[in-house]
Coordinates of C-alpha atoms and ligand atoms in Angstrom, one line a residue:
X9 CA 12.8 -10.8 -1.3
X10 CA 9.6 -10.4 1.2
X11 CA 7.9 -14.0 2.3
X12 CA 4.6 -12.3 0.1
X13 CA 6.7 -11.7 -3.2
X14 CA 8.4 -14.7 -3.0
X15 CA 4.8 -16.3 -2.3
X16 CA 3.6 -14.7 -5.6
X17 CA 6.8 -15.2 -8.0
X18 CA 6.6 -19.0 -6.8
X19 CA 2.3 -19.1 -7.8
X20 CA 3.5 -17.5 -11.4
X21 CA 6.8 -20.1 -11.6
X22 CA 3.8 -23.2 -11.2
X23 CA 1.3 -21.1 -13.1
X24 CA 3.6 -19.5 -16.1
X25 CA 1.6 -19.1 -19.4
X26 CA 2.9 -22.6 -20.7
X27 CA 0.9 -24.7 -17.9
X28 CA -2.7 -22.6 -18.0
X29 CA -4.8 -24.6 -20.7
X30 CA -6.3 -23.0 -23.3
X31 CA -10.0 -22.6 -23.3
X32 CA -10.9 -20.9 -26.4
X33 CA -9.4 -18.6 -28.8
X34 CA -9.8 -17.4 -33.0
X35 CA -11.4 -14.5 -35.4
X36 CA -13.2 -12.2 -33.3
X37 CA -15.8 -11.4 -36.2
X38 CA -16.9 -15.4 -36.3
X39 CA -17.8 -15.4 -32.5
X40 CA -19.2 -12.7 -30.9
X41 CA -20.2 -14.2 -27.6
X42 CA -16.3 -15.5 -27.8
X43 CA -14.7 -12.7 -28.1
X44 CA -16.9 -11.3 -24.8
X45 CA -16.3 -13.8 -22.8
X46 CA -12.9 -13.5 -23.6
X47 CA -12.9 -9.8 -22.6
X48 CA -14.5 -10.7 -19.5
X49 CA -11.5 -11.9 -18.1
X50 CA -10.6 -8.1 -17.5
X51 CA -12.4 -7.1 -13.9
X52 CA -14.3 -4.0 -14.2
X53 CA -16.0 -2.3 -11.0
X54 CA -20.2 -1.3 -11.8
X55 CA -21.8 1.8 -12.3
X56 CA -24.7 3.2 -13.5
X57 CA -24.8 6.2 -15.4
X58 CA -27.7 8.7 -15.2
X59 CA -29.0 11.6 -17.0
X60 CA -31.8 14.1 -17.1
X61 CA -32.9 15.1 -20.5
X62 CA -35.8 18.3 -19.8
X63 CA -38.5 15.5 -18.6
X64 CA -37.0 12.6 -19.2
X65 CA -34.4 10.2 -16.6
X66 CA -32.3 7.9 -18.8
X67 CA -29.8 5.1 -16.7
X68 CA -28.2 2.2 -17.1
X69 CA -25.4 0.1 -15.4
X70 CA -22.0 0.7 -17.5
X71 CA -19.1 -1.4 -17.2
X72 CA -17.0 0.3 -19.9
X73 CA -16.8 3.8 -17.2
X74 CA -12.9 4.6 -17.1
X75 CA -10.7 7.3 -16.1
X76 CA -9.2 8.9 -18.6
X77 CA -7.1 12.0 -17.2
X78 CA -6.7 14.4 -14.1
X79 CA -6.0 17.6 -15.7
X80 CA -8.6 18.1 -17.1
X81 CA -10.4 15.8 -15.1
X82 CA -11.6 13.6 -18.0
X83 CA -13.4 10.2 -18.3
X84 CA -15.2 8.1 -20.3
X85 CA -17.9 5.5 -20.8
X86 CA -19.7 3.6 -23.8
X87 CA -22.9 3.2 -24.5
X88 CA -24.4 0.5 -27.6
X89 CA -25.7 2.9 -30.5
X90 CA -29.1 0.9 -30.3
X91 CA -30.0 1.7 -26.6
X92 CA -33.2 3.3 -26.3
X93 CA -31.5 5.8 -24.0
X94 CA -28.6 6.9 -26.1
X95 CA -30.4 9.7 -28.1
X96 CA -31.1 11.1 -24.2
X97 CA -27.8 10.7 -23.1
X98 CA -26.5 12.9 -26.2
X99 CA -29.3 15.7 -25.4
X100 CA -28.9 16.3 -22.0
X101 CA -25.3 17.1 -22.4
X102 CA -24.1 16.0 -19.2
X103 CA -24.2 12.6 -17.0
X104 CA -23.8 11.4 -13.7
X105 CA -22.1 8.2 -12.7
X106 CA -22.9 6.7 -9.7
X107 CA -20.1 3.9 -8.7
X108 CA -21.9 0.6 -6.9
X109 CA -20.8 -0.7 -3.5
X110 CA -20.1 -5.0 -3.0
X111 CA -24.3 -4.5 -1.7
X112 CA -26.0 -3.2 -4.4
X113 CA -25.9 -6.1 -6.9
X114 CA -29.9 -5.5 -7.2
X115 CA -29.7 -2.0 -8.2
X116 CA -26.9 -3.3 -10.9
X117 CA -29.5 -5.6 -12.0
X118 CA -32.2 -3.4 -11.9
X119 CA -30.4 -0.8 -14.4
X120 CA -28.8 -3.7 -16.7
X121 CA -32.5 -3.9 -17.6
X122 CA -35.1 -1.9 -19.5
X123 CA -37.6 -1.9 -16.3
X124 CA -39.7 1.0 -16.6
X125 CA -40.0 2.0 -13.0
X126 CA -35.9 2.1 -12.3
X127 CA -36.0 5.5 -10.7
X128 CA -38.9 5.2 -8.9
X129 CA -37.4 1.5 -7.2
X130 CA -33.8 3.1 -6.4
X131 CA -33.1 5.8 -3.7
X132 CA -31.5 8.7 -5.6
X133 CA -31.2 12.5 -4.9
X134 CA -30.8 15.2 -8.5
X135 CA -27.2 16.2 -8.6
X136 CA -26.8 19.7 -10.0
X137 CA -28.0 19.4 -13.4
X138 CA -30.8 16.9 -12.7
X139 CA -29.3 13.6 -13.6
X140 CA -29.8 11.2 -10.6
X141 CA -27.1 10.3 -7.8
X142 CA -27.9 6.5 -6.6
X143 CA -28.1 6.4 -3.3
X144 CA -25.3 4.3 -1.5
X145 CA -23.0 4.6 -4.6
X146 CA -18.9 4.5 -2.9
X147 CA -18.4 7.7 -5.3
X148 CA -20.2 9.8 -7.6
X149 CA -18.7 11.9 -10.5
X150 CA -20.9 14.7 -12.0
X151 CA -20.0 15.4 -15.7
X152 CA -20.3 17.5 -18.8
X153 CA -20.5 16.0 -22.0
X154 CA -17.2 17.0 -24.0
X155 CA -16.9 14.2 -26.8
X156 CA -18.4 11.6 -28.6
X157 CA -16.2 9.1 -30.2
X158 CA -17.6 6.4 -32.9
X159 CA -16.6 3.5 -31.5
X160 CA -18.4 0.7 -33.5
X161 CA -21.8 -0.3 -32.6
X162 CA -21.2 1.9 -29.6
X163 CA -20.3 5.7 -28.7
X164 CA -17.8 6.8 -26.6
X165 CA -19.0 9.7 -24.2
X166 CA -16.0 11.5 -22.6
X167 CA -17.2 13.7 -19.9
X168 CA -15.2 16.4 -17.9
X169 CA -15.7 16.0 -14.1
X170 CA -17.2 19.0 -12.6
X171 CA -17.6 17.6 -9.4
X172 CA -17.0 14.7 -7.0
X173 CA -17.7 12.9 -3.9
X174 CA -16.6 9.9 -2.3
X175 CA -18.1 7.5 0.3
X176 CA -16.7 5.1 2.5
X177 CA -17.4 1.5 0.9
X178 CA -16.1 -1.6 -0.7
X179 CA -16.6 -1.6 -4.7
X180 CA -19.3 -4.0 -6.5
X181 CA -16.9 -5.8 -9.0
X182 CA -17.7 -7.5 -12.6
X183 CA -15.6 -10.1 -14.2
X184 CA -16.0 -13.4 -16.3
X185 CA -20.0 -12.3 -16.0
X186 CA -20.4 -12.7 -12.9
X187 CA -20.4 -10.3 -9.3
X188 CA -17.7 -10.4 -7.6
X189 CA -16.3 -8.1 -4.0
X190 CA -12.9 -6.6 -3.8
X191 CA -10.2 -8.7 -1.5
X192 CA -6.9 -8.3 -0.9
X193 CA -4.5 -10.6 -2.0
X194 CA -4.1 -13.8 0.2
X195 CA -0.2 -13.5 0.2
X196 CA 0.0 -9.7 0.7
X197 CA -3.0 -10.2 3.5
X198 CA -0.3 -13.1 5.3
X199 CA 2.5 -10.6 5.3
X200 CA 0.5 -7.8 6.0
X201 CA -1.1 -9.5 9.2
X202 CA 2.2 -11.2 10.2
X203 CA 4.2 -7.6 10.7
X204 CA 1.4 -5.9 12.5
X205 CA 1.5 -8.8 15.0
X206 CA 4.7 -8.0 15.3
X207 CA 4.5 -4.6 16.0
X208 CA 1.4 -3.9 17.5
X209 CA -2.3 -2.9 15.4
X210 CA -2.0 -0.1 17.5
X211 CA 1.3 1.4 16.9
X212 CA 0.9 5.4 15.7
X213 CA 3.2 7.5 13.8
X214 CA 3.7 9.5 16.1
X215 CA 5.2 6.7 18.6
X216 CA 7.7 5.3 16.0
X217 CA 10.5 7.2 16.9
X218 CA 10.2 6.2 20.9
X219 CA 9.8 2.8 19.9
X220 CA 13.1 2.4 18.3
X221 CA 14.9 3.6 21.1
X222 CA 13.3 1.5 22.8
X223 CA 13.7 -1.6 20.3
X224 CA 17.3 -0.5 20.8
X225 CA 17.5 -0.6 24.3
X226 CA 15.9 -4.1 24.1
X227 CA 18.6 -4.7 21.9
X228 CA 21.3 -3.5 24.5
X229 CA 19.8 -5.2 27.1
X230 CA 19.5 -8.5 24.9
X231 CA 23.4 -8.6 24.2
X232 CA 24.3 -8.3 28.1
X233 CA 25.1 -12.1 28.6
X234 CA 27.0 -11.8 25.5
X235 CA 29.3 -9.3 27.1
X236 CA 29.5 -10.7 30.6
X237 CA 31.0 -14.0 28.8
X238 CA 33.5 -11.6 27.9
X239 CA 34.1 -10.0 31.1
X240 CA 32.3 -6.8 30.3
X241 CA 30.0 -4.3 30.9
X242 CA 28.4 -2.1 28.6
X243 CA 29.8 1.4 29.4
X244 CA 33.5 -1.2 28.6
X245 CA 32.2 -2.7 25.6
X246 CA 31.0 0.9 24.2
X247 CA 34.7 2.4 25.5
X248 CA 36.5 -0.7 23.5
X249 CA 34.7 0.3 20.7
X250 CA 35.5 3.5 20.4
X251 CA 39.2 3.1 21.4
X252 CA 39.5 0.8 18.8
X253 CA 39.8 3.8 16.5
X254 CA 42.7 5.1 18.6
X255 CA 43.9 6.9 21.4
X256 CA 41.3 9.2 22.9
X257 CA 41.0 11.7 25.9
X258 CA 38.2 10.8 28.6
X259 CA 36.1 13.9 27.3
X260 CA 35.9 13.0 23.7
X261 CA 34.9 9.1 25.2
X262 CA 31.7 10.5 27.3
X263 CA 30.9 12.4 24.5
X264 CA 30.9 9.5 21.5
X265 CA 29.8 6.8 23.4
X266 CA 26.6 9.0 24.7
X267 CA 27.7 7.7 28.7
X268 CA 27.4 9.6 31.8
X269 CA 31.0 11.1 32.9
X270 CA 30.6 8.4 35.9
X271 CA 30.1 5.4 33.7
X272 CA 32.9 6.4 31.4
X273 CA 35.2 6.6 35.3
X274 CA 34.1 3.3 35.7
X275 CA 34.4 2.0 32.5
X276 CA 38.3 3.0 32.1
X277 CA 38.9 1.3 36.0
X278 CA 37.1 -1.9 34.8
X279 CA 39.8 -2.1 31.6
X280 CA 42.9 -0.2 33.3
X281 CA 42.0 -3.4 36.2
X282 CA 41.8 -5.8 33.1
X283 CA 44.8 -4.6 31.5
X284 CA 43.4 -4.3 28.2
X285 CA 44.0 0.1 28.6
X286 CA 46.9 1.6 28.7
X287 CA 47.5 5.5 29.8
X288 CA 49.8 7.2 27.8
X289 CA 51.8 10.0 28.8
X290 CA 50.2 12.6 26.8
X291 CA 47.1 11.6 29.2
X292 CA 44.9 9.8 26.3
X293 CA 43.8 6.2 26.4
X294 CA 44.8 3.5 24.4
X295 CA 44.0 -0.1 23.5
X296 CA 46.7 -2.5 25.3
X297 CA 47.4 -5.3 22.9
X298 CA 45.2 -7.7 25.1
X299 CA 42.5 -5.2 24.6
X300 CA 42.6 -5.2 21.0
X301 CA 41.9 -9.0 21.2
X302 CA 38.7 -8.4 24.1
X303 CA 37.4 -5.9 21.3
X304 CA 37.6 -8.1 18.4
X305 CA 35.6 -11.1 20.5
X306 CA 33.5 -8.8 21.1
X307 CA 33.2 -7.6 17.6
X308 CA 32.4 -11.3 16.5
X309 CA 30.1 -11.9 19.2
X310 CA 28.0 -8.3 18.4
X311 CA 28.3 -9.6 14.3
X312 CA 26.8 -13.0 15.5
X313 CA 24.1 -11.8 17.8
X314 CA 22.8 -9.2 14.6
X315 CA 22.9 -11.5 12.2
X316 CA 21.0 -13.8 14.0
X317 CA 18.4 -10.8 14.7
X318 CA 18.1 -10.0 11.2
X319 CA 18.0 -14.1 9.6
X320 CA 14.6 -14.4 10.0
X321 CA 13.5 -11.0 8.3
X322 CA 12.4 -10.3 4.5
X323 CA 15.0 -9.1 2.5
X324 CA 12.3 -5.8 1.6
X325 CA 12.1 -5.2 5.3
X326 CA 15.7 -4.9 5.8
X327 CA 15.8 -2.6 3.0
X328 CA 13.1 -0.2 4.1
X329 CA 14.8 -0.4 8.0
X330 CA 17.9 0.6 5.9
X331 CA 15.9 3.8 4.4
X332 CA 14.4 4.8 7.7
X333 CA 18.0 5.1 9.3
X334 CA 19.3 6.8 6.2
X335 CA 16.1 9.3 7.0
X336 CA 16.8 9.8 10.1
X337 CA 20.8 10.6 9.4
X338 CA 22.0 7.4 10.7
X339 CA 23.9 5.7 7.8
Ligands
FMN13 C1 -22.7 -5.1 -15.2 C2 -23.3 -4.5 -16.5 C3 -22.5 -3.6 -17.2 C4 -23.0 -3.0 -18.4 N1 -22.2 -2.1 -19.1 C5 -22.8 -1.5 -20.2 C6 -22.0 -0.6 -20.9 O1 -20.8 -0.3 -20.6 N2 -22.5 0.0 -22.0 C7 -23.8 -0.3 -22.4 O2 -24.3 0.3 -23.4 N3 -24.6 -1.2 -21.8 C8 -24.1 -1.8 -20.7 N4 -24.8 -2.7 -20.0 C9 -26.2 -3.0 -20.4 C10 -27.2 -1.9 -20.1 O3 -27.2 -1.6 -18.7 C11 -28.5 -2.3 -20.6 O4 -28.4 -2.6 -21.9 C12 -29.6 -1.3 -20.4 O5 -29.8 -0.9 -19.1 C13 -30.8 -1.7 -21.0 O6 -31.5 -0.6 -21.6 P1 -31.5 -0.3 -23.1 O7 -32.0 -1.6 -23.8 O8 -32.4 0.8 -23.3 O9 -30.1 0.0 -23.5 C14 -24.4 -3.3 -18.8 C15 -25.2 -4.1 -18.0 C16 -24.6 -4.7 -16.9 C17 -25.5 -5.6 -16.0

C-alpha cells in the first residue's frame, strides 16, 4: 500500500462513521432549512447561467448545473419555479453556462441576487445565440433547450451542448454555504511531492527510457563492493550467472550476458585462475563445484542488496515498476 493510501485508510480507521457526532438529522418536510443544510454537505462548483430572450438578458448563479451525458452531450440545471427569470429561460430556448474561477466570488454574488444592473457590472461577450458568456469563466458550455422536467418547486432544464470552450483556471467551489477553492489532498500532495524529489520536476517522457539504463548502471555500479568481497568482477559475476544454468560455449556467454568478447576472455581467465570453471572436452564451460558455491554467495548477496533497495518503497510503486518492465518485455 502507498505511504498516501495508507495515510488516508488510517484518517477513515480514526474517523469511521461510529466516531463523527451527529449534528442534526429527521423528516425533511418539518425542516426546510435542515434538510439544505444537510445537502450542503455535497461540494458543488458555481456557475451562472445566462440567456437572451428577444430583448431581454436573464442570469443567475446555479449550483444544481451537472453533466448528464457525452453522447449526446447532455446536461442539466434547476431553476425555482418562482424566479422572476424562469418564464425567460423557457422562451429563449437555449442557455449558456458560464463556470466561475476560485476569483470571481463577486460575480457569484452579484447573480445570486436580483440586482438590476448584473450585465451591465460583469464583463461578458454574446455567445452565438445571444445569451451572455461571463468573462473569466474556466469553461463555458453553449446549449439548446431539450427538456423540462417538473421537479417540485423547481424545473429541471436539460440542455444539449452545442458548443464548448475551456480556460485555464482553478474552479470557484460551494459547500456547507460557504466559498470555498479546489486543493489537492494533503496526503496525495505529500506523496506526490516526495516522488518528484526523487526523480527530478524536470524529468520528460521522452528521457524515461535513458534514465533507467542509467538507474541500472547506478545499480551495477552500487553492487561493486559487494562483488569484490567475493573476489569478483562484474563481467565474472554476470558469467557465474549465466553458467549457473549449465554448460555454455564462449559465443552464446558474450551474447547473454550483453559483454564485449574481451570482457567475456577475461572473465573466463579470472574463474579458470579461481578454479571455480572447468573446460570440458566438448570445449563448453562449466561451473566447478567451488563455483557453484561463489555463485550462490553471490546470489544471496545480489537478493540482499535488492531487497534492501526496494524496503523503503510503496507497495503501489513496486507494482507500477513491475508493469513498466512487463511493457517494455522485461518480465
Ligand atoms: C452559489 C449559488 C447557487 C445558486 N444555485 C441556484 C440554482 O441552482 N437554482 C436556482 O433557481 N437558484 C440558485 N441560486 C439562487 C439564484 O441565483 C437567485 O435566486 C437569483 O439570482 C435571484 O433572482 P430571482 O429571484 O429572479 O430568481 C443560487 C445562488 C447562489 C449564490
Amino acid at each position: 500500500m502507498s505511504q498516501a493510501s495508507a495515510n488516508l485508510s488510517r484518517d477513515a480507521a480514526v474517523h469511521d462513521a461510529a466516531a463523527r457526532s451527529l449534528i442534526e438529522a429527521g423528516d425533511p418536510a418539518a425542516d426546510g432549512r435542515a434538510l439544505r443544510r444537510c445537502l450542503g454537505q455535497f461540494p458543488t462548483g458555481v456557475t451562472v447561467v445566462t440567456a437572451r430572450n428577444g430583448e431581454r438578458l436573464v442570469g443567475m448563479a446555479v449550483n444544481s448545473f451537472a453533466a448528464v451525458s457525452l453522447a449526446p452531450p447532455l446536461v442539466l440545471w434547476s431553476i425555482r419555479r418562482e424566479s422572476s427569470s424562469a418564464a425567460d429561460f423557457l422562451r429563449a430556448g437555449h442557455y449558456a453556462v458560464s463556470v466561475l474561477a476560485d476569483d470571481q466570488v463577486e460575480l457569484s454574488q452579484l447573480f445570486g441576487s436580483s440586482h438590476p444592473e448584473r450585465f451591465e457590472r460583469a464583463p461578458w461577450q454574446a455567445g452565438r445565440h445571444g445569451a451572455p458568456l461571463l468573462s473569466g469563466a474556466i469553461a463555458h458550455l453553449e446549449c439548446r433547450l431539450e427538456q423540462v422536467h417538473e421537479g417540485g418547486d423547481h424545473l429541471i432544464l436539460v440542455g444539449h451542448v452545442e458548443r464548448y470552450a475551456r480556460h485555464e483556471g482553478a474552479p470557484l467551489l460551494f459547500t456547507q454555504g460557504r466559498y470555498g477553492v479546489a486543493q489537492e489532498h494533503p496526503a496525495l500532495a505529500e506523496a506526490a511531492a516526495s516522488s518528484e524529489a526523487a526523480i527530478g520536476p524536470n524529468l520528460t517522457d521522452s528521457e524515461l527510457l535513458r534514465q533507467l539504463v542509467y538507474a541500472s548502471q547506478q545499480l551495477s555500479l552500487d553492487f561493486e563492493s559487494h562483488r569484490q568481497a567475493l573476489g569478483l568482477t562484474m563481467p565474472m559475476s554476470r558469467l557465474l550467472t549465466r553458467l549457473r544454468q549449465g554448460p555454455c560455449s564462449t559465443a552464446e556467454l558474450a551474447h547473454s550476458t550483453y559483454l564485449e568478447q574481451d570482457e567475456v576472455a577475461d572473465g573466463l581467465a579470472g574463474l579458470m585462475q579461481q578454479g571455480l570453471l572447468c573446460l570440458r572436452a566438448d570445449g563448453l564451460r562449466e561451473l566447478s563445484a567451488a563455483g557453484r558455491e561463489r555463485q550462490a554467495a553471490i546470489a544471496g548477496s545480489a537478493n540482499h542488496y535488492m531487497k534492501d533497495k526496494l524496503d523503503g518503497m510503496a507497495e503501489a510503486d513496486i507494482a507500477a515498476f513491475k508493469r513498466v518492465l512487463q511493457a517494455l518485455g522485461r518480465d
